[in-house]
Amino acid sequence: MSNSKYTLIFLFFAISFQAISQEAKFKLYGEKVNEVVRLAWIPEYWPANMDGVIIKKRTEKSAWELVTPAMVVPSSYVGNDLSNIESSKEERLRLNNKLDSMISAGKAKEVPQSEYFEKILQESASLSGIAFIFDLDYDLILLTGFGCVDRGIDS
């Protein structure tokens, strides 16, 4: 996000439909690329009562507004509605096609939400793996539910 004349402040909420008794810790990343801001987050651990995240933003002179229109829930499966992480219809189609190709080639595996949480909660090493994946391909961040694209920035 360097070279941006606006200071974007991102508030990261861990939302649960149950009482939130644990504080989740995340490493947050953001960068401005052309006319979009790409966001990513890596959880240090995933509390059992946390369902997903909602991202809000504001500038110094504006009120808080949603970046994600719905809760972002980690998962990775073909046909996943990606509208909560990417507003561009063309980009959502490209991302789903990429995941489909990767699964067909044996380079990725479909993991529905219920199984994804089970794996994250049981295997702390899986969160370390997420950080490694992020270094390789931002599309994978989006496809696994650990990032979003904000196209609503002022130029």
mmCIF file of C-alpha atoms in Angstrom:
data_model
loop_
_atom_site.group_PDB
_atom_site.id
_atom_site.type_symbol
_atom_site.label_atom_id
_atom_site.label_comp_id
_atom_site.label_asym_id
_atom_site.label_seq_id
_atom_site.Cartn_x
_atom_site.Cartn_y
_atom_site.Cartn_z
ATOM 1 C CA MET A 1 0.000 0.000 0.000
ATOM 2 C CA SER A 2 2.956 2.309 -0.222
ATOM 3 C CA ASN A 3 2.693 5.285 -2.584
ATOM 4 C CA SER A 4 -0.974 5.692 -1.725
ATOM 5 C CA LYS A 5 -2.078 9.190 -0.771
ATOM 6 C CA TYR A 6 -4.799 7.793 1.426
ATOM 7 C CA THR A 7 -4.148 6.157 4.710
ATOM 8 C CA LEU A 8 -6.341 3.130 4.743
ATOM 9 C CA ILE A 9 -7.022 1.705 8.109
ATOM 10 C CA PHE A 10 -8.251 -1.834 8.164
ATOM 11 C CA LEU A 11 -10.142 -3.238 11.048
ATOM 12 C CA PHE A 12 -10.153 -6.932 11.239
ATOM 13 C CA PHE A 13 -12.975 -8.533 13.177
ATOM 14 C CA ALA A 14 -13.049 -12.153 14.173
ATOM 15 C CA ILE A 15 -16.746 -12.900 14.266
ATOM 16 C CA SER A 16 -18.426 -15.823 15.906
ATOM 17 C CA PHE A 17 -22.070 -16.730 16.267
ATOM 18 C CA GLN A 18 -21.164 -18.052 19.697
ATOM 19 C CA ALA A 19 -19.681 -16.011 22.525
ATOM 20 C CA ILE A 20 -16.141 -14.993 21.641
ATOM 21 C CA SER A 21 -14.098 -16.083 24.608
ATOM 22 C CA GLN A 22 -10.723 -16.349 22.925
ATOM 23 C CA GLU A 23 -8.874 -13.583 21.164
ATOM 24 C CA ALA A 24 -7.663 -14.672 17.741
ATOM 25 C CA LYS A 25 -4.332 -13.293 16.591
ATOM 26 C CA PHE A 26 -3.676 -12.663 12.929
ATOM 27 C CA LYS A 27 -0.850 -11.302 10.842
ATOM 28 C CA LEU A 28 -2.426 -8.838 8.440
ATOM 29 C CA TYR A 29 -1.023 -7.863 5.061
ATOM 30 C CA GLY A 30 -2.181 -5.330 2.499
ATOM 31 C CA GLU A 31 -0.810 -3.881 -0.691
ATOM 32 C CA LYS A 32 -2.096 -1.512 -3.333
ATOM 33 C CA VAL A 33 -1.733 -2.939 -6.838
ATOM 34 C CA ASN A 34 -2.962 -0.635 -9.603
ATOM 35 C CA GLU A 35 -6.493 0.355 -8.568
ATOM 36 C CA VAL A 36 -7.138 -2.339 -5.948
ATOM 37 C CA VAL A 37 -5.970 -3.181 -2.457
ATOM 38 C CA ARG A 38 -5.109 -6.832 -1.892
ATOM 39 C CA LEU A 39 -5.519 -8.043 1.680
ATOM 40 C CA ALA A 40 -4.372 -11.255 3.329
ATOM 41 C CA TRP A 41 -4.400 -12.604 6.862
ATOM 42 C CA ILE A 42 -2.620 -15.492 8.513
ATOM 43 C CA PRO A 43 -4.048 -16.733 11.812
ATOM 44 C CA GLU A 44 -1.632 -17.845 14.519
ATOM 45 C CA TYR A 45 -4.356 -20.263 15.581
ATOM 46 C CA TRP A 46 -8.049 -20.707 14.834
ATOM 47 C CA PRO A 47 -10.342 -20.624 17.900
ATOM 48 C CA ALA A 48 -12.951 -23.377 17.958
ATOM 49 C CA ASN A 49 -15.809 -20.874 18.294
ATOM 50 C CA MET A 50 -14.774 -18.613 15.399
ATOM 51 C CA ASP A 51 -16.728 -18.992 12.162
ATOM 52 C CA GLY A 52 -14.907 -16.531 9.904
ATOM 53 C CA VAL A 53 -13.936 -12.900 9.491
ATOM 54 C CA ILE A 54 -15.482 -9.647 8.349
ATOM 55 C CA ILE A 55 -13.246 -6.858 7.050
ATOM 56 C CA LYS A 56 -14.011 -3.141 7.458
ATOM 57 C CA LYS A 57 -12.055 -0.079 6.371
ATOM 58 C CA ARG A 58 -12.014 3.662 6.697
ATOM 59 C CA THR A 59 -9.895 6.634 5.755
ATOM 60 C CA GLU A 60 -9.054 9.394 8.181
ATOM 61 C CA LYS A 61 -12.133 11.348 7.078
ATOM 62 C CA SER A 62 -14.688 8.591 6.499
ATOM 63 C CA ALA A 63 -16.876 6.283 8.521
ATOM 64 C CA TRP A 64 -16.259 2.544 8.747
ATOM 65 C CA GLU A 65 -17.512 0.586 5.747
ATOM 66 C CA LEU A 66 -17.555 -3.097 4.906
ATOM 67 C CA VAL A 67 -14.941 -4.447 2.528
ATOM 68 C CA THR A 68 -16.416 -7.948 2.641
ATOM 69 C CA PRO A 69 -20.193 -7.973 2.102
ATOM 70 C CA ALA A 70 -20.427 -11.268 4.004
ATOM 71 C CA MET A 71 -18.310 -13.253 6.414
ATOM 72 C CA VAL A 72 -15.228 -14.819 4.823
ATOM 73 C CA VAL A 73 -15.091 -18.471 5.842
ATOM 74 C CA PRO A 74 -12.037 -20.598 4.991
ATOM 75 C CA SER A 75 -12.725 -23.367 2.465
ATOM 76 C CA SER A 76 -11.608 -24.449 -0.963
ATOM 77 C CA TYR A 77 -14.062 -26.041 -3.372
ATOM 78 C CA VAL A 78 -15.163 -25.633 -6.980
ATOM 79 C CA GLY A 79 -18.229 -23.454 -7.357
ATOM 80 C CA ASN A 80 -17.610 -21.583 -4.116
ATOM 81 C CA ASP A 81 -19.342 -18.187 -4.228
ATOM 82 C CA LEU A 82 -16.370 -15.829 -4.083
ATOM 83 C CA SER A 83 -18.414 -12.610 -4.136
ATOM 84 C CA ASN A 84 -17.478 -11.877 -0.525
ATOM 85 C CA ILE A 85 -13.760 -11.718 -1.393
ATOM 86 C CA GLU A 86 -13.781 -10.407 -4.986
ATOM 87 C CA SER A 87 -16.386 -8.054 -6.484
ATOM 88 C CA SER A 88 -15.309 -8.560 -10.112
ATOM 89 C CA LYS A 89 -17.396 -11.240 -11.827
ATOM 90 C CA GLU A 90 -14.607 -11.897 -14.341
ATOM 91 C CA GLU A 91 -12.050 -12.391 -11.564
ATOM 92 C CA ARG A 92 -14.371 -14.756 -9.657
ATOM 93 C CA LEU A 93 -14.811 -16.840 -12.813
ATOM 94 C CA ARG A 94 -11.048 -16.861 -13.407
ATOM 95 C CA LEU A 95 -10.387 -17.936 -9.802
ATOM 96 C CA ASN A 96 -12.948 -20.762 -9.914
ATOM 97 C CA ASN A 97 -11.555 -21.946 -13.276
ATOM 98 C CA LYS A 98 -8.044 -21.907 -11.829
ATOM 99 C CA LEU A 99 -9.121 -23.988 -8.832
ATOM 100 C CA ASP A 100 -10.955 -26.434 -11.101
ATOM 101 C CA SER A 101 -7.819 -26.817 -13.253
ATOM 102 C CA MET A 102 -5.608 -27.310 -10.208
ATOM 103 C CA ILE A 103 -7.934 -29.977 -8.795
ATOM 104 C CA SER A 104 -8.138 -31.753 -12.171
ATOM 105 C CA ALA A 105 -4.326 -31.743 -12.386
ATOM 106 C CA GLY A 106 -3.990 -33.099 -8.840
ATOM 107 C CA LYS A 107 -2.298 -29.896 -7.616
ATOM 108 C CA ALA A 108 -5.104 -28.987 -5.203
ATOM 109 C CA LYS A 109 -7.811 -30.742 -3.254
ATOM 110 C CA GLU A 110 -11.388 -29.655 -2.608
ATOM 111 C CA VAL A 111 -11.971 -29.012 1.088
ATOM 112 C CA PRO A 112 -15.476 -27.975 2.220
ATOM 113 C CA GLN A 113 -15.899 -25.586 5.164
ATOM 114 C CA SER A 114 -16.660 -28.272 7.755
ATOM 115 C CA GLU A 115 -13.538 -30.282 6.904
ATOM 116 C CA TYR A 116 -11.412 -27.147 6.587
ATOM 117 C CA PHE A 117 -12.159 -26.093 10.166
ATOM 118 C CA GLU A 118 -11.522 -29.620 11.398
ATOM 119 C CA LYS A 119 -8.099 -29.681 9.738
ATOM 120 C CA ILE A 120 -7.169 -26.181 10.921
ATOM 121 C CA LEU A 121 -8.223 -26.894 14.492
ATOM 122 C CA GLN A 122 -6.452 -30.260 14.650
ATOM 123 C CA GLU A 123 -3.237 -29.483 12.799
ATOM 124 C CA SER A 124 -1.299 -26.415 13.896
ATOM 125 C CA ALA A 125 1.174 -27.163 11.091
ATOM 126 C CA SER A 126 -1.576 -26.450 8.558
ATOM 127 C CA LEU A 127 -1.548 -22.768 9.553
ATOM 128 C CA SER A 128 2.195 -22.640 8.917
ATOM 129 C CA GLY A 129 1.507 -24.150 5.508
ATOM 130 C CA ILE A 130 -0.914 -21.335 4.761
ATOM 131 C CA ALA A 131 1.877 -18.781 5.189
ATOM 132 C CA PHE A 132 4.039 -20.735 2.734
ATOM 133 C CA ILE A 133 1.239 -20.898 0.154
ATOM 134 C CA PHE A 134 0.745 -17.144 0.398
ATOM 135 C CA ASP A 135 4.316 -16.553 -0.699
ATOM 136 C CA LEU A 136 3.682 -18.563 -3.850
ATOM 137 C CA ASP A 137 0.379 -17.334 -5.295
ATOM 138 C CA TYR A 138 -2.088 -14.647 -4.146
ATOM 139 C CA ASP A 139 -4.903 -16.448 -5.982
ATOM 140 C CA LEU A 140 -4.501 -19.326 -3.518
ATOM 141 C CA ILE A 141 -4.939 -16.901 -0.635
ATOM 142 C CA LEU A 142 -8.284 -15.874 -2.117
ATOM 143 C CA LEU A 143 -9.346 -19.411 -3.001
ATOM 144 C CA THR A 144 -8.742 -20.668 0.541
ATOM 145 C CA GLY A 145 -10.552 -17.804 2.290
ATOM 146 C CA PHE A 146 -7.561 -15.986 3.774
ATOM 147 C CA GLY A 147 -7.720 -12.830 1.686
ATOM 148 C CA CYS A 148 -9.923 -10.413 -0.204
ATOM 149 C CA VAL A 149 -9.671 -7.709 -2.845
ATOM 150 C CA ASP A 150 -10.931 -4.184 -2.212
ATOM 151 C CA ARG A 151 -11.856 -2.513 -5.492
ATOM 152 C CA GLY A 152 -13.650 0.359 -3.773
ATOM 153 C CA ILE A 153 -10.710 2.674 -3.215
ATOM 154 C CA ASP A 154 -10.518 6.295 -4.267
ATOM 155 C CA SER A 155 -7.809 7.252 -6.720
#
